[in-house]
XYZ file of C-alpha atoms in Angstrom:
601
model
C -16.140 -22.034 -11.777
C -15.522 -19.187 -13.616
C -11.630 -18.056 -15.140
C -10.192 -15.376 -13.074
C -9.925 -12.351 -15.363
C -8.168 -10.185 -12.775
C -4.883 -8.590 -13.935
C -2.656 -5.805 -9.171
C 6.543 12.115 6.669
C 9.859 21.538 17.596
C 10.861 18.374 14.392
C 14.629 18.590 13.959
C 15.442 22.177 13.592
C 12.151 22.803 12.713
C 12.267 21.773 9.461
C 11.383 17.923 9.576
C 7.856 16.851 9.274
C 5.828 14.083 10.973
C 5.122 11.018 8.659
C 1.117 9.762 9.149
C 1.217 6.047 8.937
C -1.267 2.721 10.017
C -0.079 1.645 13.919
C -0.072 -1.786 14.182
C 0.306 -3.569 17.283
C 1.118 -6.567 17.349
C 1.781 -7.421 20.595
C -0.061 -10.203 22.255
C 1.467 -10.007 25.555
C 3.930 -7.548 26.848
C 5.257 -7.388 30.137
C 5.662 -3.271 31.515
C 4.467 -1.697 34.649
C 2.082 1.585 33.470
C 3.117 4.576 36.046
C 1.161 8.053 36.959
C 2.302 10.450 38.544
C 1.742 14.040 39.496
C 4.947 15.587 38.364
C 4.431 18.961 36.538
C 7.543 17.569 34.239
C 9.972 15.403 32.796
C 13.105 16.725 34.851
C 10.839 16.818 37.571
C 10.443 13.122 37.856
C 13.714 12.167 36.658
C 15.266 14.505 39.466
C 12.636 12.557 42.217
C 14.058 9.639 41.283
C 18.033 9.647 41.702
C 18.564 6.147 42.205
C 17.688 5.453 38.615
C 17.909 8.507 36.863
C 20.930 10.369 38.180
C 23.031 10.277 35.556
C 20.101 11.096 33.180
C 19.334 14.261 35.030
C 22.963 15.237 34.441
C 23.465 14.586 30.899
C 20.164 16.796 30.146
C 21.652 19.942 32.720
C 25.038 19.760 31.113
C 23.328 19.086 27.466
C 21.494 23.071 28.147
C 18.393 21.056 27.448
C 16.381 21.393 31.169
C 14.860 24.436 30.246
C 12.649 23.157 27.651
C 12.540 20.077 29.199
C 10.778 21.161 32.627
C 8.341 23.842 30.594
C 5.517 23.015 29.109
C 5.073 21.255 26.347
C 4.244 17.668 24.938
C 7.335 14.981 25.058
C 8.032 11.460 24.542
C 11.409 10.137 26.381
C 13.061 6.807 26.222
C 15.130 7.437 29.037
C 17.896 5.172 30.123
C 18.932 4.133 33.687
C 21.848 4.797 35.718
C 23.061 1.072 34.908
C 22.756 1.728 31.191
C 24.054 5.329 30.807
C 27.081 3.700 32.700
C 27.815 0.882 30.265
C 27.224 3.984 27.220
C 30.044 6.057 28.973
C 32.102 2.502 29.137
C 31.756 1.859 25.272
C 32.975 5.217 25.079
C 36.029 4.998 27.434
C 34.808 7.223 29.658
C 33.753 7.195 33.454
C 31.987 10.555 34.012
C 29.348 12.483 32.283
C 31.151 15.590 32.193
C 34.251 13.631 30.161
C 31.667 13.906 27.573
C 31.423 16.861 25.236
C 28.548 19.229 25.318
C 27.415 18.535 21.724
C 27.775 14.921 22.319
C 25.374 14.838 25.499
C 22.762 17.316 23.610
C 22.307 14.522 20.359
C 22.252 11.720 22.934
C 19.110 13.663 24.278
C 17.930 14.733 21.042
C 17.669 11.052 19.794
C 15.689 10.287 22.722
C 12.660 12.722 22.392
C 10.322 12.811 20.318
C 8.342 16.339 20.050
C 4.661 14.134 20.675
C 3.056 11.950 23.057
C 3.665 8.230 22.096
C 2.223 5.411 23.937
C 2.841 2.312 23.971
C -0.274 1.264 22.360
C 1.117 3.586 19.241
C 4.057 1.244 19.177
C 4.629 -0.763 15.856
C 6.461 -3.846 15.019
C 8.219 -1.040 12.895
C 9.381 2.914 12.574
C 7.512 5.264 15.390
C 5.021 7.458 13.868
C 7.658 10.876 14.954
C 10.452 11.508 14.383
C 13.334 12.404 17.154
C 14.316 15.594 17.639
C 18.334 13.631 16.243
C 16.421 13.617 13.154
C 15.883 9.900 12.463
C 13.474 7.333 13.321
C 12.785 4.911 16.280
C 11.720 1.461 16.029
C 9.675 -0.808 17.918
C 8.401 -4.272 18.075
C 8.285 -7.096 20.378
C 10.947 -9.527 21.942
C 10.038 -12.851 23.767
C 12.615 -12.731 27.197
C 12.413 -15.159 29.613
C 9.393 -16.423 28.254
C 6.920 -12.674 28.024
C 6.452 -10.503 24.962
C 8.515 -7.272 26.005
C 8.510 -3.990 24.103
C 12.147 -3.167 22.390
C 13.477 -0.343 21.034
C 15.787 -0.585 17.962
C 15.905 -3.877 18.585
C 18.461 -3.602 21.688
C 17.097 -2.137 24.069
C 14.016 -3.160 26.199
C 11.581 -0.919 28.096
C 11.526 -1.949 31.697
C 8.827 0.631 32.624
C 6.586 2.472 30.074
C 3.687 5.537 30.042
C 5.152 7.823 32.666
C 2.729 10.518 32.403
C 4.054 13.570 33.246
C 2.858 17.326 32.662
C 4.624 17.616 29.862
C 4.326 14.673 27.906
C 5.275 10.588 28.553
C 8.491 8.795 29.811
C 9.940 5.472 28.555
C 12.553 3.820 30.713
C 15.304 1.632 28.730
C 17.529 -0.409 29.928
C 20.515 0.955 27.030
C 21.297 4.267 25.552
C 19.693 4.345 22.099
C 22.486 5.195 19.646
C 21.946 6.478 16.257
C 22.576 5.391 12.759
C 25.809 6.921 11.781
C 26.544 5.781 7.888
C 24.814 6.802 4.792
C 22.458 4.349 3.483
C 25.736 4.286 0.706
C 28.516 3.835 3.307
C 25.925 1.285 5.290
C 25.645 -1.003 1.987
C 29.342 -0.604 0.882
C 30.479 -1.671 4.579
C 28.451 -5.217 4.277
C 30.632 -7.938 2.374
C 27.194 -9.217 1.050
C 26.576 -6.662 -1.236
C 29.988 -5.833 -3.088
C 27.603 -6.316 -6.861
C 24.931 -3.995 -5.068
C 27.659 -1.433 -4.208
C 29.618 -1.577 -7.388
C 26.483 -0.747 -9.453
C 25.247 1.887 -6.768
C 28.734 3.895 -7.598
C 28.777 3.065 -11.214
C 24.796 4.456 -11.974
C 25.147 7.592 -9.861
C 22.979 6.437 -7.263
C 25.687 6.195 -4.450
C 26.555 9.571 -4.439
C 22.743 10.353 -4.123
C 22.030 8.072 -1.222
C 25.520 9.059 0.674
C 24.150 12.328 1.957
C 23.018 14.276 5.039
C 19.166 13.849 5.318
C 19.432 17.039 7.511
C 21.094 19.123 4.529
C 19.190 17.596 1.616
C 17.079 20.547 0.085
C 14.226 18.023 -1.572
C 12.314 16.828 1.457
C 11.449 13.819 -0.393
C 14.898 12.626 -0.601
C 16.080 13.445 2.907
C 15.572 9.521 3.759
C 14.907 6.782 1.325
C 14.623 3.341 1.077
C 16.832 0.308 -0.809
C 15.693 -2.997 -1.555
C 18.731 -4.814 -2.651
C 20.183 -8.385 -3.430
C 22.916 -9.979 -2.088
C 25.859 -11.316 -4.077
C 24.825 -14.547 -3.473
C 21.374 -14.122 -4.970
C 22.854 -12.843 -8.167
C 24.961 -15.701 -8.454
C 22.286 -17.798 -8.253
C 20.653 -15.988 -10.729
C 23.444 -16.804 -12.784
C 26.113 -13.628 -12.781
C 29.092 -15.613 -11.596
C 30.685 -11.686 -11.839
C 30.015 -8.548 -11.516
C 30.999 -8.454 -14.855
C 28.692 -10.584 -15.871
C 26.044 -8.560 -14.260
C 26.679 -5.339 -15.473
C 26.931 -6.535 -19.309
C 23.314 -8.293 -18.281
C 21.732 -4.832 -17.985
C 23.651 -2.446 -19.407
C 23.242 -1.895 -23.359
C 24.072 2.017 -23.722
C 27.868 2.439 -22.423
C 26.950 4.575 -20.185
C 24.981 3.409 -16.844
C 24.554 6.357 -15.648
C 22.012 7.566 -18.483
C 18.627 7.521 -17.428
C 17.844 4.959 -20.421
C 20.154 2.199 -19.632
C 18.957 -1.208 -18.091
C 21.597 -0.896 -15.410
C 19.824 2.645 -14.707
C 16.741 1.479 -14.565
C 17.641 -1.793 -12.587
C 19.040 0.258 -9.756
C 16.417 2.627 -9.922
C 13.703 0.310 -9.518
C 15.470 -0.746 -6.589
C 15.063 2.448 -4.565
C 12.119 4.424 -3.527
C 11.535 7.856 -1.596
C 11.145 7.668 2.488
C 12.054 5.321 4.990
C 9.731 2.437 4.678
C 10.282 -0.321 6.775
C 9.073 -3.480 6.610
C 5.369 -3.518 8.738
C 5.119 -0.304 6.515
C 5.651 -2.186 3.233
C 2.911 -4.971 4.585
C 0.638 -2.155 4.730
C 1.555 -0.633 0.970
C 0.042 -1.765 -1.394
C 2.313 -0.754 -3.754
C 6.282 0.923 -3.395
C 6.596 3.741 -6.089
C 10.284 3.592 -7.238
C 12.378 5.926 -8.863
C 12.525 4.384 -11.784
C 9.999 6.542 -14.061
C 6.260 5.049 -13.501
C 7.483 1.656 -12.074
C 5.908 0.308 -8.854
C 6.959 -2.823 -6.733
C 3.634 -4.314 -5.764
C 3.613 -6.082 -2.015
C 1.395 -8.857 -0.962
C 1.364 -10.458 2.967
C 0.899 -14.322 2.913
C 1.209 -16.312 5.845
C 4.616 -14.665 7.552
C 6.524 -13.927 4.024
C 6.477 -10.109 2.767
C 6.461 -10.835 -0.741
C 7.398 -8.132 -3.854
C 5.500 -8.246 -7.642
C 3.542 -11.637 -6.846
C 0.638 -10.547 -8.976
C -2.053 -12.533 -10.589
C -2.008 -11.360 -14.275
C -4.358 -12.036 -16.859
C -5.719 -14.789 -14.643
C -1.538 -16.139 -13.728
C -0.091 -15.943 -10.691
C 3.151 -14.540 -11.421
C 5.333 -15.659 -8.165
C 7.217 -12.980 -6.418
C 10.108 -12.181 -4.121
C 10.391 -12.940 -0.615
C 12.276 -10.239 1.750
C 14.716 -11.773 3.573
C 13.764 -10.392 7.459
C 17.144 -11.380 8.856
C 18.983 -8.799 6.955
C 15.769 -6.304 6.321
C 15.352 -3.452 8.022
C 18.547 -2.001 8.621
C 18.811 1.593 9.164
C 20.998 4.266 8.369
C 21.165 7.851 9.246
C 19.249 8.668 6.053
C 16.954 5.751 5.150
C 16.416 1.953 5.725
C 16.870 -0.970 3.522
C 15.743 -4.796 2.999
C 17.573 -7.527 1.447
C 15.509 -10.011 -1.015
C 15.528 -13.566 -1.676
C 16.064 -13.676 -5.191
C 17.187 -10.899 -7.959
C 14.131 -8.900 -8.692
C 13.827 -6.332 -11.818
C 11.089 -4.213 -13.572
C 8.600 -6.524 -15.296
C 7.942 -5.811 -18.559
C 3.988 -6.266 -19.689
C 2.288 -6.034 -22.830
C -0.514 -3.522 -22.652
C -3.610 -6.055 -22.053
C -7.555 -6.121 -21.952
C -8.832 -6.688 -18.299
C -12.210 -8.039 -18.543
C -12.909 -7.758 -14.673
C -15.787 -9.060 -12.393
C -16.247 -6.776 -9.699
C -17.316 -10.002 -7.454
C -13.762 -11.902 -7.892
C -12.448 -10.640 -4.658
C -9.646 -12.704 -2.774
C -11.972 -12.005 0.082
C -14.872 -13.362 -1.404
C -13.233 -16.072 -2.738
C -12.545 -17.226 0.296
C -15.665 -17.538 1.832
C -17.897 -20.728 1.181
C -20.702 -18.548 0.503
C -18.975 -17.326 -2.897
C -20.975 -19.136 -5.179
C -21.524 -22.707 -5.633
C -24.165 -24.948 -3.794
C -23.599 -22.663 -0.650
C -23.867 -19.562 -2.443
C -25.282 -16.686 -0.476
C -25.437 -13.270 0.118
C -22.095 -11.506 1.618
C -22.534 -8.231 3.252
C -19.857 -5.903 1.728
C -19.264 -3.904 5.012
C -19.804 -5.282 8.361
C -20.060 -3.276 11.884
C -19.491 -0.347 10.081
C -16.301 -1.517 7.994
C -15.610 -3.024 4.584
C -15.183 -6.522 4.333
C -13.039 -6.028 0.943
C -9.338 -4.485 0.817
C -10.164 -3.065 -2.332
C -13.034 -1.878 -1.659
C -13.928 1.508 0.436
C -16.988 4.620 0.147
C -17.685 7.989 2.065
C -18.230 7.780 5.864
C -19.856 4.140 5.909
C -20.742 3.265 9.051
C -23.479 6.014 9.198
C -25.434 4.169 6.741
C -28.094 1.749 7.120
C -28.697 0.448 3.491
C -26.998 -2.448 2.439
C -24.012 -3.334 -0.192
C -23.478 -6.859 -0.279
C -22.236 -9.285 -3.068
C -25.841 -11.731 -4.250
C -24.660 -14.683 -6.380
C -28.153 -15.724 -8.311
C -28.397 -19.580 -7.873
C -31.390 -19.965 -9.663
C -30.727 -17.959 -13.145
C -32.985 -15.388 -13.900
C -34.899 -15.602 -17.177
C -34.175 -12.256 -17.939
C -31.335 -11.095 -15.806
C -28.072 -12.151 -16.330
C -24.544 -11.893 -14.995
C -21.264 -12.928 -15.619
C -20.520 -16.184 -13.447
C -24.011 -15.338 -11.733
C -22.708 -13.116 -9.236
C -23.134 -9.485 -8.986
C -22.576 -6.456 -6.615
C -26.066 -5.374 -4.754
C -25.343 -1.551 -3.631
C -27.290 0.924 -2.101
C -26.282 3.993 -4.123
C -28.306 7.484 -3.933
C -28.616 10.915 -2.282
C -30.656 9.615 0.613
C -28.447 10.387 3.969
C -28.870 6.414 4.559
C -26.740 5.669 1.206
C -23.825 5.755 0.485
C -22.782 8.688 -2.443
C -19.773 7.134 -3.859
C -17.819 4.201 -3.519
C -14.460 3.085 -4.869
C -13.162 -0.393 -5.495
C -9.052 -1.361 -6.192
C -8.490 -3.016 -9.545
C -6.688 -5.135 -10.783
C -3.249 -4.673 -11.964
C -3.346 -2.233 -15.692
C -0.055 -1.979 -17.512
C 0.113 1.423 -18.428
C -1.489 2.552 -21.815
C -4.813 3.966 -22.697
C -8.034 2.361 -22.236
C -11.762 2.925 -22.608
C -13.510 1.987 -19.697
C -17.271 0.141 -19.548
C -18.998 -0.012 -16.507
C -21.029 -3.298 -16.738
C -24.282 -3.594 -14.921
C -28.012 -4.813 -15.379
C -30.583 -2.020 -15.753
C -32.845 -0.887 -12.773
C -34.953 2.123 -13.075
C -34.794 2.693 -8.993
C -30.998 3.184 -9.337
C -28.965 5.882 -10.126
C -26.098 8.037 -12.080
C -22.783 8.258 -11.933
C -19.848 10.109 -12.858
C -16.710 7.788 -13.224
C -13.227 8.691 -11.681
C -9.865 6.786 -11.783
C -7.858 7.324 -8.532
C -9.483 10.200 -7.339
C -7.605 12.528 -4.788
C -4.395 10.716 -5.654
C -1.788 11.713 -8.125
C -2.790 11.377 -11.839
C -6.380 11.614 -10.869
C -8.625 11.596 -13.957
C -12.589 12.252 -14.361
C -14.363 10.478 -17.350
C -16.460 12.536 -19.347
C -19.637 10.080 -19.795
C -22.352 9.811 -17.513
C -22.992 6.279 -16.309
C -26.474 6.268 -15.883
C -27.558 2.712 -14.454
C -31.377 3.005 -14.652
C -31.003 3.101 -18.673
C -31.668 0.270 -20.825
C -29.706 -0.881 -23.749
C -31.798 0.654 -26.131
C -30.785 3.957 -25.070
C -28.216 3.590 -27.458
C -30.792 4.084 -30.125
C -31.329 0.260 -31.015
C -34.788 -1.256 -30.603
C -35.705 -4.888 -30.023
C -36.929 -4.119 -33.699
C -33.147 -3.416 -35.319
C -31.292 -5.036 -32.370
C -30.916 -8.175 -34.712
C -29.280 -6.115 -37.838
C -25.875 -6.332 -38.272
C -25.689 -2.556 -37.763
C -26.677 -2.902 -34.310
C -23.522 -3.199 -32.195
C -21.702 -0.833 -34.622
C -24.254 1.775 -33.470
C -24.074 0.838 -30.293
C -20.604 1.871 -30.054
C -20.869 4.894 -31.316
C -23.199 5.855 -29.279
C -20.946 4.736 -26.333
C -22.906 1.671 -25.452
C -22.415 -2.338 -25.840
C -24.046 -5.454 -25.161
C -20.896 -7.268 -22.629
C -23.006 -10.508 -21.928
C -22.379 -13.617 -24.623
C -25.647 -14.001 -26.915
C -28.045 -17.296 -28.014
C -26.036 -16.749 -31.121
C -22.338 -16.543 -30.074
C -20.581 -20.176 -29.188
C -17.731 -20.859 -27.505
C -17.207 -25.084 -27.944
C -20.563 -26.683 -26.719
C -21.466 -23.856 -24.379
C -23.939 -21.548 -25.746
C -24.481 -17.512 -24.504
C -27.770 -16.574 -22.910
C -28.943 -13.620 -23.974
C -31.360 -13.025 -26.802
C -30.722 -11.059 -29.605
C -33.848 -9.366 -29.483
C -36.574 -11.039 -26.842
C -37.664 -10.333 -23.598
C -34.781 -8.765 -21.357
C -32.310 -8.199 -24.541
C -31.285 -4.826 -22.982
C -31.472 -5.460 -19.412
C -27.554 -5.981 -19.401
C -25.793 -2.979 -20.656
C -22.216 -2.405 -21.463
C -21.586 1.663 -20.781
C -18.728 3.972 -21.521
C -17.465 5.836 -18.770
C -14.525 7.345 -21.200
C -10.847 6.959 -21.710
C -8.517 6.755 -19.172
C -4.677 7.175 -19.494
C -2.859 4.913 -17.028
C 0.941 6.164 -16.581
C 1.871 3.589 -14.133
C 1.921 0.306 -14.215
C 0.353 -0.643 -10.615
C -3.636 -1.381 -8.816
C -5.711 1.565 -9.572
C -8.930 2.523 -7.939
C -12.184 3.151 -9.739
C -14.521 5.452 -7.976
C -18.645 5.792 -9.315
C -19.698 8.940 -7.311
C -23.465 10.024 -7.132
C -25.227 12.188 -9.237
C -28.426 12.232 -8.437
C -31.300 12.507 -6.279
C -33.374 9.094 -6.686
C -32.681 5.936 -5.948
C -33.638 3.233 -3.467
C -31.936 0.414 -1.426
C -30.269 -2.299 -3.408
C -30.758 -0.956 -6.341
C -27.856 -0.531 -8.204
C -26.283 -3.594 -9.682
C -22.971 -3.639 -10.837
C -21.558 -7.046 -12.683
C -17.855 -5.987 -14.607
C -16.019 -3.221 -15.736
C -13.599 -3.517 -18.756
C -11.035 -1.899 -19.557
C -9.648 -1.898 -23.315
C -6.767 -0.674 -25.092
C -8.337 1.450 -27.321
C -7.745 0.613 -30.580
C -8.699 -3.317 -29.333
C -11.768 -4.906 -29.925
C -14.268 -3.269 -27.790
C -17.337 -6.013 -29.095
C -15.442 -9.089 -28.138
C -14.935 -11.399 -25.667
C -18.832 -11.310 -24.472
C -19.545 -13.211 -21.201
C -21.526 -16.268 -20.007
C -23.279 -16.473 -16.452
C -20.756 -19.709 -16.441
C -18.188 -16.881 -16.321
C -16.484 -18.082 -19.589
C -15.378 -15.669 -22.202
C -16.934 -15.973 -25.511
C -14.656 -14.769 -28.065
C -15.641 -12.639 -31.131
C -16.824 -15.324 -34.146
């Protein structure tokens, strides 16, 4: 088996936008009653139904909010029942609505609505998709009472009747006023005993002051909420910082933690990202982008742990950080944040080579058919969807053609891959094709590399121009033209020279390279399979897409878009793509359909 050689926002006052993010349900049961009704509106219904919603109907007349309320319009209302807008006006030693001030009443209703129609099946086990009209964020998720899944809001309250339809939008009944977050994200953190090393080096870097705001007043939309991932004192101590003390002269080396170049900067920085991402939103992230200049916290899901910076690195799985759920996703009126297992910090990587096979996909891994005695073809996209996280192309369920992964049991005499396993696409300008595709890679510490697209020649195929995270920020186009249906020789060497030692030296500077290990090159008894010069010697050809500047150390994505008109089903065979610092060797390691790297003589 071959060596792995992969390396991982009417909103409040008008001026708060929606955040777009992946619903997940997952509830499996959930026990509401689903209501229609003919009311033209929300006070309508409310009004029609005095028995539970009394109270509620006087709150929103006292609040001045009936008039938009009963017009038209599109609404989603957790509303609570007599019984629980009772025990609010209990907690708050009063008896009567109207002991309640005006502005009081009009933010209970303003936390309550949300300017859209939500359903239930646009809950998640996480942050609503809209935000309330209060200016912060619902959850939702699932509770097991009495034995059934039930629907709760902020984790206290449950919804004893759900998707009201009314006129003017939807109606959730709960059985407890929802009450907002009142503390700062700072204030929030400071308050918890846990986190007195957390809170020290919060005020101490600057960063308290910065998350102990108004999300309503801040001027930079992207810092109205944000999100801290932080470790409790007890996690520190573990990781040996008996004091704060101790801590602080850990990380920082300047004097003065509050410049943007000290470790105890950095360290807090890394901590804390922009928006309020909770935890089914992390699950879904593949990577948090911290303030901490061009750092990223990568996320992985295994089994029910939400793990941070487990990575598999130069073929190492570097073990990550577990959140700790109990104490995660706590919010406060201007963000959210987690607690971890263990101390966490920025990792620091040597810029590295990442020699990677475009086949070696957890996915594909998996699945018995992944080479081996029960190798066998995989289809890369089935009913219309890929089959590979990392991998996704334009609009693909419209097309026809195939993309699957082949792994060639029986080696061809003349075509060869690395660990005999290759990507079979169906590439071309034909409305049946797919134009472009785009595959995740593995992680690149940032640097500059060249890249080579690796693939075995087919004149039925087609060209492509190569693009690193296209349509996201730092998108870059390389400037060479990866034509696939060229040989190796369009380099300029011929089966004729290919043998002279001034044959791979001109093969680079023409932007070209052989990438599979040769009858010559050794690596201890194995021996590579490709001739020097005999038949099929430039079937497999190394080609160089360009340079590529990676600023962040993080997964990238790798896009081959379409240029051309030809090309015919599974025709386009693509084995590796490299990518080298550039001033490393660009020759060396070659590669062996046993997947092993040879390394330069």
């Amino acid at each position: 088996m071959k060596r792995n050689y992969n390396i991982r926002n009417f909103a409040v006052m008008a001026v708060i936008c929606a955040f777009a993010f992946v619903f997940i349900n997952s509830c499996k049961q959930v026990n509401y009653k689903q209501t229609t009704t003919e009311d033209v509106n929300i006070t309508g219904y409310l009004e029609k139904n005095p028995e539970q919603f009394s109270l509620m109907t006087e709150i929103i007349k006292r609040s001045g909010t009936a008039g938009f309320l009963a017009a038209y319009g599109k609404y989603t209302l957790f509303t609570p029942s007599n019984a629980a807008v009772n025990e609010w006006l209990k907690s708050k030693g009063k008896t009567k609505v109207d002991e309640m001030s005006v502005e009081e009443l009009k933010d209970m209703i303003k936390y309550h609505l949300l300017p859209d129609t939500i359903a239930t099946n646009k809950f998640t086990d996480g942050k609503l998709s809209q935000i309330t009209l209060y200016g912060q964020y619902l959850q939702t998720g699932a509770k097991i009472q009495s034995g059934i899944t039930s629907y709760v809001v902020n984790k206290s309250a449950f919804i004893t009747k759900s998707n009201v339809r009314v006129g003017n939008g939807i109606i959730h009944v709960v059985d407890h006023v929802l009450l907002p977050a009142t503390l700062s994200l700072a204030k929030s953190i400071e308050g918890n005993a846990r986190y007195t090393y957390f809170t020290q080096a919060l005020k101490e870097t600057g960063f308290y002051d910065s998350l102990n705001v108004n999300g309503a007043t801040v001027q930079d939309t992207t810092r109205r909420f944000q999100t801290v991932i932080l470790e409790s004192d007890s996690a520190l101590k573990a990781a040996g910082f008996s004091t704060y003390a101790s801590f602080k002269e850990r990380y920082s080396k300047s004097g003065n933690p509050q410049s943007h170049a000290d470790s105890l900067w950095l360290y807090m920085a890394y901590h804390i990202s922009t928006g309020p991402t909770y935890v089914p939103d992390i699950i879904t992230t593949p990577a948090i982008y911290t303030l901490a200049p061009n750092e990223v916290i990568t996320t992985k899901f295994s089994g029910q742990n939400v793990l941070l910076n487990e990575d598999e690195f130069n073929g190492v799985v570097e073990p990550g950080v577990a959140i700790n759920r109990t104490y995660s996703d706590v919010t406060a009126a201007n963000g959210v944040y987690h607690e971890v297992k263990k101390a966490f910090t920025i990792k620091v990587r040597v810029q590295t080579a990442v020699y990677w096979d475009v086949a070696d996909q957890p996915e594909l891994r998996a699945n018995p058919k992944w080479r081996g005695a029960s190798a066998a073809t995989i289809p890369l996209y089935a009913n219309g969807e890929s089959t590979l996280s990392g991998l996704i192309w334009n609009n693909p369920s419209k097309y026809n053609q195939p993309l699957n992964y082949e792994c060639v049991v029986v080696p061809n005499a003349v075509r060869k891959y690395n660990g005999n396993d290759f990507f079979n696409l169906s590439m071309g300008a034909n409305t049946l094709r797919a134009q472009w595709m785009e595959l995740r890679t593995p992680i690149l510490v940032k640097g500059k590399y060249k890249v080579w697209i690796c693939y075995n020649q087919n004149g039925s195929s087609v060209a492509f121009q190569v693009g690193v995270d296209v349509g996201r920020p730092g998108e870059q186009t390389l400037p060479n033209i990866v034509d696939f249906r060229q040989y190796l020789s369009s380099s300029g060497v011929s089966a004729s020279t290919a043998s002279l030692p001034s044959a791979d030296p001109l093969m680079l500077t023409n932007g070209f390279k052989r990438y599979m290990a040769l009858t010559t090159d050794t690596f201890g008894t194995l021996v590579g399979t490709n001739t020097v010069n005999g038949s099929g010697w430039d079937n497999q050809v190394g080609r160089l897409a360009g340079t590529v500047d990676i600023k962040t150390t993080d997964r990238h994505w790798i896009r081959l878009t379409n240029l051309t008109n030809g090309g015919s089903s599974n025709a386009t065979w693509l084995d590796m793509i490299h990518f080298i610092p550039i001033d490393a060797d660009q020759n060396y390691p070659r590669f062996s359909i046993q997947g092993v790297a040879f390394p330069r003589p």
